[in-house]
């Protein structure tokens, strides 16, 4: 519930369905109570990608959802470059207070060295994006969200001075502002376009085509939403079902000391399977899928295997027992085979439903 007083504003934040990356968690925290949210969620978060170009920074397995903030129907999206913000406001504090007071959530990068909530506080100058959703002038604090200590997504209360110093350090130390300014979102309470008002709906064709892309390990359905910066990746991303080979290679590299540990990939994989189970349950509940009870059970088994995989990885990160890596590789093969089989059956079922609706 939004809190607004003379010197205090806290915008609403809900529990997100996906927490692996703050980019997703922040948006879902804002929109998850909106009408049509479930349909939007299940129309998205199907494709996975593994960027080979970023391997030096770990195993960044990710949902393929380019321009998610810009295209989300439940928010108004704005972006101001850093130069514009710095020239037109006294400082980032004044800008944030004015923006939040107007209902805008703000995302920008800071030097985490200056923010106590991070592991790198007063230890290392690391650039990361932070999400600000409230302020309290009397107590001189901002309300923020991110993957803070131990990489866990959560909400924190941070002093105004720490945010100010973290923001200003980017330019002072010539650190890389990969957002190049401040991104802002505000809820759109009425989903209108030139007077046309509608409720966001599930799109079975879009779901079917994305699952087909997932199985073919390619991107065709969402290629129109690619951001310009993806042009320099030179097609080096791995998609869909082929990410399992990348995960096995990652474990091999970990085993022989060629890569550093990364908590993200198996958490993302687990959340991907969780959303798939919820998607199937929703489609059955809304009578979009009929003969699919056994498929739901299979997807639940895949999700359980992904949970075990994540638990094994956490255990390995604590113990460094290489036997756990061997067990993980076998489980990855099992998930891969089961998912490929079940996804094929799901496409067949969706194709029947889509064709039936077309003929009606």
CSV table of C-alpha atoms in Angstrom, one decimal:
chain,number,residue,atom,x,y,z
A,1,UNK,CA,0.0,0.0,0.0
A,2,UNK,CA,1.4,3.4,-1.0
A,3,UNK,CA,2.3,5.7,1.9
A,4,UNK,CA,2.3,9.5,1.3
A,5,UNK,CA,2.9,12.1,4.0
A,6,UNK,CA,4.4,15.6,3.8
A,7,UNK,CA,8.0,14.4,3.9
A,8,UNK,CA,7.6,10.7,3.3
A,9,UNK,CA,6.5,8.7,0.3
A,10,UNK,CA,6.8,4.9,-0.1
A,11,UNK,CA,5.4,3.4,-3.3
A,12,UNK,CA,3.9,0.0,-3.3
A,13,UNK,CA,6.1,-3.1,-3.6
A,14,UNK,CA,4.8,-6.7,-3.7
A,15,UNK,CA,6.4,-10.1,-3.5
A,16,UNK,CA,7.8,-10.9,-7.0
A,17,UNK,CA,7.4,-14.2,-8.8
A,18,UNK,CA,10.9,-14.1,-10.1
A,19,UNK,CA,13.9,-13.0,-7.9
A,20,UNK,CA,17.0,-14.2,-9.7
A,21,UNK,CA,17.7,-10.8,-11.3
A,22,UNK,CA,16.6,-7.5,-9.8
A,23,UNK,CA,15.7,-6.3,-13.3
A,24,UNK,CA,12.8,-8.7,-13.3
A,25,UNK,CA,12.0,-8.7,-9.6
A,26,UNK,CA,11.7,-4.9,-9.5
A,27,UNK,CA,9.2,-4.7,-12.3
A,28,UNK,CA,7.2,-7.7,-11.0
A,29,UNK,CA,7.1,-6.2,-7.5
A,30,UNK,CA,5.4,-3.1,-9.0
A,31,UNK,CA,2.8,-4.7,-11.3
A,32,UNK,CA,1.9,-8.1,-9.7
A,33,UNK,CA,-1.5,-6.9,-8.4
A,34,UNK,CA,-2.7,-5.5,-11.7
A,35,UNK,CA,-5.6,-7.0,-13.6
A,36,UNK,CA,-4.2,-9.2,-16.4
A,37,UNK,CA,-0.8,-9.6,-14.7
A,38,UNK,CA,-0.9,-13.4,-14.7
A,39,UNK,CA,-1.6,-13.4,-18.5
A,40,UNK,CA,1.3,-11.1,-19.1
A,41,UNK,CA,3.6,-13.2,-16.9
A,42,UNK,CA,2.7,-16.4,-18.6
A,43,UNK,CA,3.0,-14.9,-22.1
A,44,UNK,CA,6.6,-14.0,-21.2
A,45,UNK,CA,9.5,-15.7,-19.4
A,46,UNK,CA,9.6,-18.8,-21.7
A,47,UNK,CA,12.8,-18.4,-23.6
A,48,UNK,CA,16.2,-18.7,-21.9
A,49,UNK,CA,19.6,-17.5,-23.1
A,50,UNK,CA,23.2,-18.0,-22.1
A,51,UNK,CA,25.5,-15.2,-23.3
A,52,UNK,CA,28.9,-16.6,-24.3
A,53,UNK,CA,30.4,-13.2,-24.6
A,54,UNK,CA,29.9,-12.6,-20.8
A,55,UNK,CA,31.5,-15.9,-19.7
A,56,UNK,CA,34.4,-14.0,-18.1
A,57,UNK,CA,31.9,-12.6,-15.6
A,58,UNK,CA,30.4,-16.0,-14.7
A,59,UNK,CA,27.5,-18.1,-16.0
A,60,UNK,CA,24.8,-15.5,-16.7
A,61,UNK,CA,21.9,-17.8,-17.6
A,62,UNK,CA,19.0,-15.5,-18.1
A,63,UNK,CA,15.4,-15.2,-19.3
A,64,UNK,CA,15.3,-13.8,-22.8
A,65,UNK,CA,13.1,-10.7,-22.4
A,66,UNK,CA,14.6,-7.8,-24.2
A,67,UNK,CA,12.9,-4.4,-23.6
A,68,UNK,CA,10.7,-5.9,-20.9
A,69,UNK,CA,10.3,-2.5,-19.0
A,70,UNK,CA,9.7,-0.6,-22.2
A,71,UNK,CA,7.0,-2.9,-23.6
A,72,UNK,CA,5.2,-3.8,-20.3
A,73,UNK,CA,1.5,-2.7,-20.7
A,74,UNK,CA,1.1,-1.9,-17.0
A,75,UNK,CA,3.7,0.8,-16.7
A,76,UNK,CA,4.6,4.1,-18.2
A,77,UNK,CA,8.4,4.0,-19.0
A,78,UNK,CA,10.7,7.0,-19.1
A,79,UNK,CA,14.5,7.4,-19.3
A,80,UNK,CA,16.6,10.5,-18.6
A,81,UNK,CA,20.3,10.5,-19.4
A,82,UNK,CA,22.7,11.3,-16.6
A,83,UNK,CA,23.8,14.6,-18.2
A,84,UNK,CA,20.2,15.9,-18.3
A,85,UNK,CA,19.6,14.9,-14.6
A,86,UNK,CA,22.8,16.5,-13.4
A,87,UNK,CA,22.2,19.7,-15.3
A,88,UNK,CA,18.5,20.2,-14.3
A,89,UNK,CA,18.4,19.1,-10.6
A,90,UNK,CA,20.5,20.2,-7.7
A,91,UNK,CA,21.6,16.6,-7.1
A,92,UNK,CA,20.3,13.0,-7.5
A,93,UNK,CA,18.5,13.4,-4.1
A,94,UNK,CA,16.3,16.2,-5.3
A,95,UNK,CA,15.6,14.4,-8.5
A,96,UNK,CA,14.6,11.2,-6.7
A,97,UNK,CA,12.4,12.9,-4.2
A,98,UNK,CA,10.5,14.8,-7.0
A,99,UNK,CA,10.2,11.6,-9.2
A,100,UNK,CA,9.0,9.3,-6.4
A,101,UNK,CA,6.5,12.0,-5.2
A,102,UNK,CA,5.1,11.9,-8.7
A,103,UNK,CA,4.7,8.1,-8.5
A,104,UNK,CA,7.8,7.1,-10.4
A,105,UNK,CA,10.1,4.2,-9.3
A,106,UNK,CA,13.7,4.9,-10.2
A,107,UNK,CA,16.5,2.7,-11.4
A,108,UNK,CA,20.1,3.8,-11.9
A,109,UNK,CA,23.7,2.5,-11.3
A,110,UNK,CA,25.7,3.4,-8.2
A,111,UNK,CA,29.2,2.6,-6.8
A,112,UNK,CA,28.3,0.0,-4.2
A,113,UNK,CA,31.4,0.9,-2.2
A,114,UNK,CA,29.4,3.7,-0.6
A,115,UNK,CA,26.2,1.7,0.2
A,116,UNK,CA,26.2,-0.3,3.5
A,117,UNK,CA,23.6,-2.8,2.3
A,118,UNK,CA,26.1,-4.4,-0.2
A,119,UNK,CA,28.9,-6.9,0.5
A,120,UNK,CA,31.3,-4.5,-1.2
A,121,UNK,CA,30.7,-1.6,1.3
A,122,UNK,CA,33.9,0.2,2.0
A,123,UNK,CA,35.8,-2.7,0.3
A,124,UNK,CA,35.4,-2.6,-3.5
A,125,UNK,CA,34.2,-0.2,-6.1
A,126,UNK,CA,31.6,-2.3,-8.0
A,127,UNK,CA,29.0,-0.7,-10.3
A,128,UNK,CA,25.4,-2.1,-9.9
A,129,UNK,CA,21.9,-0.9,-10.5
A,130,UNK,CA,19.6,0.0,-7.6
A,131,UNK,CA,15.9,0.5,-7.5
A,132,UNK,CA,14.5,3.3,-5.3
A,133,UNK,CA,10.8,3.3,-4.4
A,134,UNK,CA,10.5,5.6,-1.4
A,135,UNK,CA,12.0,8.4,0.7
A,136,UNK,CA,11.7,9.8,4.2
A,137,UNK,CA,13.2,13.3,4.4
A,138,UNK,CA,12.9,13.5,8.2
A,139,UNK,CA,15.0,10.4,8.8
A,140,UNK,CA,17.2,11.1,5.7
A,141,UNK,CA,16.7,7.7,4.1
A,142,UNK,CA,15.7,6.1,0.8
A,143,UNK,CA,13.7,2.8,0.5
A,144,UNK,CA,15.5,0.6,-2.1
A,145,UNK,CA,15.6,-2.9,-3.6
A,146,UNK,CA,18.3,-5.0,-5.1
A,147,UNK,CA,20.2,-8.3,-4.7
A,148,UNK,CA,22.1,-7.1,-1.7
A,149,UNK,CA,24.2,-9.2,0.7
A,150,UNK,CA,24.7,-12.9,-0.4
A,151,UNK,CA,23.0,-12.0,-3.7
A,152,UNK,CA,19.5,-12.2,-2.2
A,153,UNK,CA,16.8,-9.9,-3.5
A,154,UNK,CA,15.3,-7.8,-0.7
A,155,UNK,CA,14.3,-4.4,0.4
A,156,UNK,CA,16.6,-2.1,2.5
A,157,UNK,CA,16.6,1.3,4.0
A,158,UNK,CA,19.7,3.3,3.0
A,159,UNK,CA,20.8,6.8,4.1
A,160,UNK,CA,20.3,9.6,1.6
A,161,UNK,CA,24.1,10.4,1.8
A,162,UNK,CA,25.1,6.9,0.8
A,163,UNK,CA,22.9,7.0,-2.3
A,164,UNK,CA,24.2,10.4,-3.2
A,165,UNK,CA,27.8,9.4,-2.8
A,166,UNK,CA,27.3,6.2,-4.7
A,167,UNK,CA,25.7,8.0,-7.6
A,168,UNK,CA,28.2,10.8,-7.8
A,169,UNK,CA,31.2,8.3,-7.6
A,170,UNK,CA,30.3,6.9,-11.0
A,171,UNK,CA,31.4,10.1,-12.7
A,172,UNK,CA,34.1,11.0,-10.3
A,173,UNK,CA,35.9,7.7,-10.7
A,174,UNK,CA,35.0,7.4,-14.4
A,175,UNK,CA,33.1,4.1,-13.8
A,176,UNK,CA,30.9,2.6,-16.4
A,177,UNK,CA,27.2,3.8,-16.3
A,178,UNK,CA,25.8,1.1,-18.5
A,179,UNK,CA,22.3,2.5,-18.0
A,180,UNK,CA,23.5,6.0,-19.0
A,181,UNK,CA,21.1,7.8,-16.7
A,182,UNK,CA,17.9,7.0,-14.7
A,183,UNK,CA,15.1,4.6,-15.8
A,184,UNK,CA,11.7,5.4,-14.4
A,185,UNK,CA,8.4,3.5,-14.3
A,186,UNK,CA,5.0,4.4,-13.1
A,187,UNK,CA,1.8,2.3,-13.0
A,188,UNK,CA,-0.7,2.9,-15.7
A,189,UNK,CA,-4.0,2.4,-14.0
A,190,UNK,CA,-6.0,2.3,-17.2
A,191,UNK,CA,-4.8,0.2,-20.1
A,192,UNK,CA,-5.8,2.5,-23.0
A,193,UNK,CA,-4.5,3.2,-26.4
A,194,UNK,CA,-6.2,6.1,-28.4
A,195,UNK,CA,-9.4,5.6,-26.5
A,196,UNK,CA,-9.4,1.8,-26.9
A,197,UNK,CA,-9.6,0.1,-23.5
A,198,UNK,CA,-9.0,-3.6,-23.1
A,199,UNK,CA,-7.9,-6.3,-20.6
A,200,UNK,CA,-4.6,-8.0,-21.2
A,201,UNK,CA,-5.2,-11.6,-22.3
A,202,UNK,CA,-3.3,-14.8,-22.6
A,203,UNK,CA,-1.9,-15.5,-26.1
A,204,UNK,CA,-1.7,-19.2,-26.9
A,205,UNK,CA,-0.1,-18.6,-30.3
A,206,UNK,CA,2.7,-16.6,-28.7
A,207,UNK,CA,3.3,-19.2,-26.0
A,208,UNK,CA,3.3,-22.0,-28.6
A,209,UNK,CA,5.7,-20.2,-30.9
A,210,UNK,CA,8.1,-19.3,-28.0
A,211,UNK,CA,8.1,-22.9,-26.8
A,212,UNK,CA,8.9,-24.0,-30.4
A,213,UNK,CA,11.8,-21.5,-30.4
A,214,UNK,CA,13.0,-22.9,-27.1
A,215,UNK,CA,13.1,-26.4,-28.5
A,216,UNK,CA,14.8,-25.3,-31.7
A,217,UNK,CA,17.3,-23.2,-29.6
A,218,UNK,CA,16.7,-20.1,-31.6
A,219,UNK,CA,15.0,-16.7,-31.5
A,220,UNK,CA,12.4,-15.8,-34.1
A,221,UNK,CA,9.3,-14.8,-32.1
A,222,UNK,CA,10.9,-12.1,-30.0
A,223,UNK,CA,13.5,-10.9,-32.5
A,224,UNK,CA,11.6,-7.7,-33.1
A,225,UNK,CA,12.1,-6.7,-29.5
A,226,UNK,CA,15.9,-7.0,-29.6
A,227,UNK,CA,17.7,-3.9,-28.2
A,228,UNK,CA,20.3,-2.2,-30.4
A,229,UNK,CA,23.2,-3.2,-28.1
A,230,UNK,CA,22.5,-6.9,-29.0
A,231,UNK,CA,23.8,-6.3,-32.5
A,232,UNK,CA,27.4,-6.5,-31.3
A,233,UNK,CA,27.0,-9.9,-29.7
A,234,UNK,CA,27.6,-11.5,-33.1
A,235,UNK,CA,25.0,-14.2,-32.5
A,236,UNK,CA,27.1,-15.7,-29.7
A,237,UNK,CA,24.2,-16.3,-27.3
A,238,UNK,CA,22.9,-19.8,-26.7
A,239,UNK,CA,19.2,-20.3,-26.5
A,240,UNK,CA,16.6,-22.6,-25.2
A,241,UNK,CA,17.3,-26.3,-24.9
A,242,UNK,CA,20.9,-25.8,-25.8
A,243,UNK,CA,21.6,-24.0,-22.5
A,244,UNK,CA,22.0,-27.4,-20.8
A,245,UNK,CA,25.2,-28.0,-22.7
A,246,UNK,CA,26.5,-24.6,-21.4
A,247,UNK,CA,25.6,-25.5,-17.8
A,248,UNK,CA,27.6,-28.8,-18.1
A,249,UNK,CA,30.6,-27.0,-19.6
A,250,UNK,CA,30.3,-24.4,-16.7
A,251,UNK,CA,30.5,-27.2,-14.2
A,252,UNK,CA,33.4,-28.8,-16.0
A,253,UNK,CA,35.2,-25.4,-15.9
A,254,UNK,CA,34.5,-25.1,-12.2
A,255,UNK,CA,35.8,-28.6,-11.6
A,256,UNK,CA,39.2,-27.7,-13.2
A,257,UNK,CA,39.4,-24.2,-11.8
A,258,UNK,CA,38.8,-22.4,-15.2
A,259,UNK,CA,35.8,-20.4,-14.0
A,260,UNK,CA,34.7,-18.8,-10.7
A,261,UNK,CA,31.6,-19.9,-8.8
A,262,UNK,CA,28.3,-18.2,-9.8
A,263,UNK,CA,25.1,-18.5,-7.8
A,264,UNK,CA,22.8,-17.3,-10.6
A,265,UNK,CA,22.4,-20.1,-13.3
A,266,UNK,CA,20.7,-22.8,-11.2
A,267,UNK,CA,18.5,-20.3,-9.4
A,268,UNK,CA,17.4,-19.0,-12.8
A,269,UNK,CA,16.8,-22.5,-14.1
A,270,UNK,CA,14.7,-23.3,-11.0
A,271,UNK,CA,12.6,-20.2,-11.4
A,272,UNK,CA,12.1,-21.0,-15.1
A,273,UNK,CA,10.7,-24.4,-14.2
A,274,UNK,CA,8.5,-23.0,-11.4
A,275,UNK,CA,6.9,-20.4,-13.8
A,276,UNK,CA,6.3,-23.2,-16.4
A,277,UNK,CA,4.4,-25.3,-13.8
A,278,UNK,CA,2.3,-22.2,-12.8
A,279,UNK,CA,1.7,-21.5,-16.5
A,280,UNK,CA,0.4,-25.0,-17.1
A,281,UNK,CA,-1.8,-24.8,-14.0
A,282,UNK,CA,-3.3,-21.5,-15.1
A,283,UNK,CA,-4.0,-22.7,-18.6
A,284,UNK,CA,-5.8,-25.7,-17.3
A,285,UNK,CA,-7.7,-23.6,-14.8
A,286,UNK,CA,-8.9,-21.3,-17.5
A,287,UNK,CA,-9.8,-24.2,-19.8
A,288,UNK,CA,-7.2,-23.3,-22.4
A,289,UNK,CA,-5.7,-26.8,-22.1
A,290,UNK,CA,-7.7,-30.0,-21.6
A,291,UNK,CA,-5.9,-33.3,-22.0
A,292,UNK,CA,-2.8,-32.2,-20.1
A,293,UNK,CA,-3.0,-33.5,-16.5
A,294,UNK,CA,-0.1,-35.9,-17.1
A,295,UNK,CA,2.0,-33.1,-18.6
A,296,UNK,CA,1.5,-31.0,-15.5
A,297,UNK,CA,2.8,-33.8,-13.4
A,298,UNK,CA,5.8,-34.1,-15.7
A,299,UNK,CA,6.6,-30.4,-15.4
A,300,UNK,CA,6.3,-30.6,-11.6
A,301,UNK,CA,8.9,-33.4,-11.7
A,302,UNK,CA,11.2,-31.2,-13.8
A,303,UNK,CA,10.8,-28.4,-11.3
A,304,UNK,CA,11.6,-30.7,-8.4
A,305,UNK,CA,14.8,-31.8,-10.2
A,306,UNK,CA,15.7,-28.2,-10.8
A,307,UNK,CA,15.2,-27.5,-7.1
A,308,UNK,CA,17.5,-30.4,-6.2
A,309,UNK,CA,20.1,-29.2,-8.8
A,310,UNK,CA,20.1,-25.7,-7.1
A,311,UNK,CA,20.5,-27.3,-3.7
A,312,UNK,CA,23.4,-29.4,-4.9
A,313,UNK,CA,25.1,-26.3,-6.3
A,314,UNK,CA,24.7,-24.4,-3.0
A,315,UNK,CA,26.1,-27.4,-1.2
A,316,UNK,CA,29.1,-27.5,-3.6
A,317,UNK,CA,29.7,-23.8,-3.1
A,318,UNK,CA,30.1,-24.6,0.6
A,319,UNK,CA,32.0,-27.9,0.5
A,320,UNK,CA,33.8,-27.8,-2.9
A,321,UNK,CA,33.1,-31.6,-3.2
A,322,UNK,CA,33.6,-32.5,-6.9
A,323,UNK,CA,31.4,-35.5,-6.5
A,324,UNK,CA,28.5,-33.1,-6.3
A,325,UNK,CA,29.4,-31.7,-9.7
A,326,UNK,CA,29.2,-35.2,-11.2
A,327,UNK,CA,25.8,-35.7,-9.7
A,328,UNK,CA,24.7,-32.4,-11.1
A,329,UNK,CA,25.7,-33.2,-14.6
A,330,UNK,CA,23.7,-36.4,-14.6
A,331,UNK,CA,20.7,-34.5,-13.3
A,332,UNK,CA,21.1,-31.9,-16.0
A,333,UNK,CA,21.0,-34.6,-18.6
A,334,UNK,CA,17.8,-36.0,-17.0
A,335,UNK,CA,16.1,-32.6,-17.0
A,336,UNK,CA,17.2,-32.0,-20.6
A,337,UNK,CA,15.7,-35.3,-21.9
A,338,UNK,CA,12.5,-35.0,-19.9
A,339,UNK,CA,11.9,-31.4,-20.8
A,340,UNK,CA,12.4,-32.0,-24.5
A,341,UNK,CA,9.9,-34.8,-24.5
A,342,UNK,CA,7.3,-32.9,-22.5
A,343,UNK,CA,7.7,-29.6,-24.4
A,344,UNK,CA,7.0,-31.5,-27.7
A,345,UNK,CA,3.8,-32.9,-26.2
A,346,UNK,CA,2.8,-29.4,-25.0
A,347,UNK,CA,3.3,-27.9,-28.5
A,348,UNK,CA,1.0,-30.6,-29.9
A,349,UNK,CA,-1.7,-29.8,-27.4
A,350,UNK,CA,-1.4,-26.0,-27.9
A,351,UNK,CA,-1.5,-26.5,-31.7
A,352,UNK,CA,-4.7,-28.4,-31.4
A,353,UNK,CA,-6.3,-25.7,-29.3
A,354,UNK,CA,-5.0,-22.9,-31.5
A,355,UNK,CA,-6.4,-24.6,-34.7
A,356,UNK,CA,-9.7,-25.2,-33.0
A,357,UNK,CA,-10.1,-21.6,-32.0
A,358,UNK,CA,-9.1,-20.5,-35.6
A,359,UNK,CA,-11.9,-22.7,-37.0
A,360,UNK,CA,-14.6,-21.5,-34.5
